[in-house]
XYZ file of C-alpha atoms in Angstrom:
151
model
C 38.684 -113.650 -29.987
C 38.189 -112.890 -33.688
C 38.620 -109.182 -32.960
C 42.014 -109.884 -31.334
C 43.169 -111.951 -34.283
C 42.118 -109.234 -36.719
C 43.883 -106.595 -34.615
C 47.121 -108.624 -34.625
C 46.915 -109.207 -38.389
C 46.254 -105.503 -38.993
C 49.215 -104.562 -36.784
C 51.506 -106.990 -38.605
C 50.535 -105.564 -41.992
C 50.998 -102.020 -40.704
C 54.485 -102.819 -39.382
C 55.421 -104.552 -42.621
C 54.099 -101.692 -44.755
C 56.001 -99.131 -42.690
C 59.203 -101.145 -42.800
C 59.193 -101.468 -46.586
C 59.364 -97.687 -46.883
C 62.571 -97.414 -44.860
C 65.853 -96.783 -46.643
C 69.306 -96.620 -45.145
C 70.271 -92.974 -44.784
C 73.513 -91.641 -43.321
C 72.991 -88.674 -40.982
C 74.919 -86.223 -43.165
C 75.484 -87.965 -46.510
C 71.977 -89.333 -47.033
C 70.921 -92.514 -48.807
C 73.623 -94.945 -49.927
C 76.097 -92.829 -47.916
C 75.984 -90.183 -50.649
C 76.734 -92.437 -53.611
C 74.940 -91.704 -56.892
C 72.798 -94.841 -57.218
C 72.101 -94.166 -60.911
C 75.827 -94.036 -61.697
C 76.333 -97.654 -60.559
C 74.456 -98.831 -63.636
C 77.168 -97.427 -65.921
C 80.176 -98.703 -63.966
C 82.336 -101.736 -64.621
C 82.096 -104.347 -61.837
C 84.570 -103.550 -59.063
C 84.826 -99.853 -59.918
C 84.587 -97.392 -57.036
C 81.245 -95.719 -56.436
C 80.561 -92.301 -57.919
C 79.720 -89.942 -55.110
C 76.836 -87.531 -55.489
C 76.951 -83.790 -55.033
C 75.622 -82.009 -51.949
C 73.818 -79.625 -54.311
C 72.158 -82.154 -56.650
C 69.680 -84.057 -54.485
C 66.185 -85.470 -54.457
C 63.954 -86.442 -51.521
C 62.331 -89.842 -51.964
C 61.260 -92.652 -49.644
C 62.084 -90.604 -46.568
C 65.726 -90.178 -47.582
C 67.883 -87.658 -49.417
C 69.494 -89.083 -52.553
C 72.584 -87.422 -54.056
C 73.593 -87.408 -57.709
C 76.752 -86.586 -59.625
C 74.793 -84.643 -62.257
C 71.302 -83.445 -63.135
C 70.863 -86.143 -65.790
C 71.211 -88.898 -63.175
C 68.894 -86.997 -60.841
C 66.219 -86.865 -63.544
C 66.615 -90.576 -64.333
C 66.032 -91.307 -60.657
C 63.000 -89.009 -60.485
C 61.525 -90.728 -63.547
C 61.943 -94.247 -62.127
C 63.313 -94.459 -58.556
C 62.417 -98.144 -58.120
C 64.849 -99.011 -60.930
C 67.787 -97.419 -59.116
C 67.248 -97.766 -55.365
C 69.396 -100.469 -53.814
C 67.648 -103.650 -52.798
C 66.876 -104.253 -49.118
C 66.546 -100.532 -48.479
C 70.211 -99.940 -49.254
C 71.350 -101.874 -46.203
C 74.113 -104.461 -46.538
C 72.601 -107.263 -48.602
C 74.795 -109.878 -46.910
C 73.578 -108.768 -43.460
C 69.938 -108.901 -44.581
C 70.556 -112.438 -45.877
C 71.720 -113.251 -42.324
C 68.583 -111.652 -40.840
C 69.761 -108.248 -39.601
C 70.869 -104.895 -41.031
C 74.214 -103.160 -41.390
C 75.147 -99.901 -43.101
C 76.442 -100.108 -46.663
C 79.894 -99.301 -48.002
C 79.410 -97.569 -51.371
C 82.418 -99.278 -52.983
C 81.099 -102.791 -52.149
C 78.359 -103.219 -54.718
C 76.917 -105.639 -57.239
C 74.248 -105.421 -59.919
C 72.338 -108.657 -60.443
C 69.497 -108.847 -62.957
C 69.386 -105.035 -63.157
C 69.094 -104.638 -59.358
C 71.656 -102.900 -57.163
C 72.930 -104.579 -53.991
C 75.284 -102.927 -51.499
C 77.467 -104.648 -48.897
C 79.087 -103.472 -45.675
C 82.732 -104.345 -46.331
C 85.046 -106.192 -48.736
C 84.792 -109.472 -46.799
C 80.982 -109.580 -46.764
C 81.028 -108.507 -50.411
C 83.315 -111.407 -51.364
C 81.154 -113.932 -49.494
C 78.057 -112.374 -51.089
C 79.531 -112.817 -54.575
C 80.394 -116.462 -53.903
C 76.788 -117.505 -53.329
C 74.702 -114.829 -55.034
C 71.546 -116.800 -55.744
C 71.370 -118.260 -52.234
C 72.185 -114.893 -50.615
C 69.501 -113.084 -52.631
C 66.942 -115.773 -51.812
C 67.747 -115.547 -48.089
C 67.637 -111.761 -48.219
C 64.236 -111.796 -49.898
C 62.892 -114.125 -47.207
C 64.296 -111.885 -44.433
C 63.183 -108.539 -45.896
C 61.693 -106.363 -44.434
C 61.588 -108.192 -41.079
C 65.382 -107.707 -40.807
C 64.625 -104.049 -40.090
C 63.180 -105.113 -36.736
C 66.359 -106.945 -35.639
C 69.367 -105.341 -33.944
C 71.810 -103.990 -36.509
C 75.578 -103.650 -36.603
């Protein structure tokens, strides 16, 4: 009996560890649908995303990240955890609801120096209306939301 319990616990930790390494990656544009995740940190709220170049990339976390310039690429290399979107780059609103959805690069928010992406303008607006509650729900659902059906 104890061996079964230990096996289940080990499996749960293995699934959780694997899930936390997964980042949303578009088939052809890569992580964050090709947006330069470093560039968000210099934008005014509501500004459109800066798209990365196909020739300035970096492989990290099982995904290809694109950058608008080599300076942003180097910043990412030096500290990727600072720049990667929360919840693996999936729609933060969806994760707060317990599932995943792809992001829309122009629907973004930075809260306490962390980047959050949303799927569309409607989910982004709802997300902004209840930020603290949405972040708290997302944190409680992550990474188990990866195991639920997505949009």
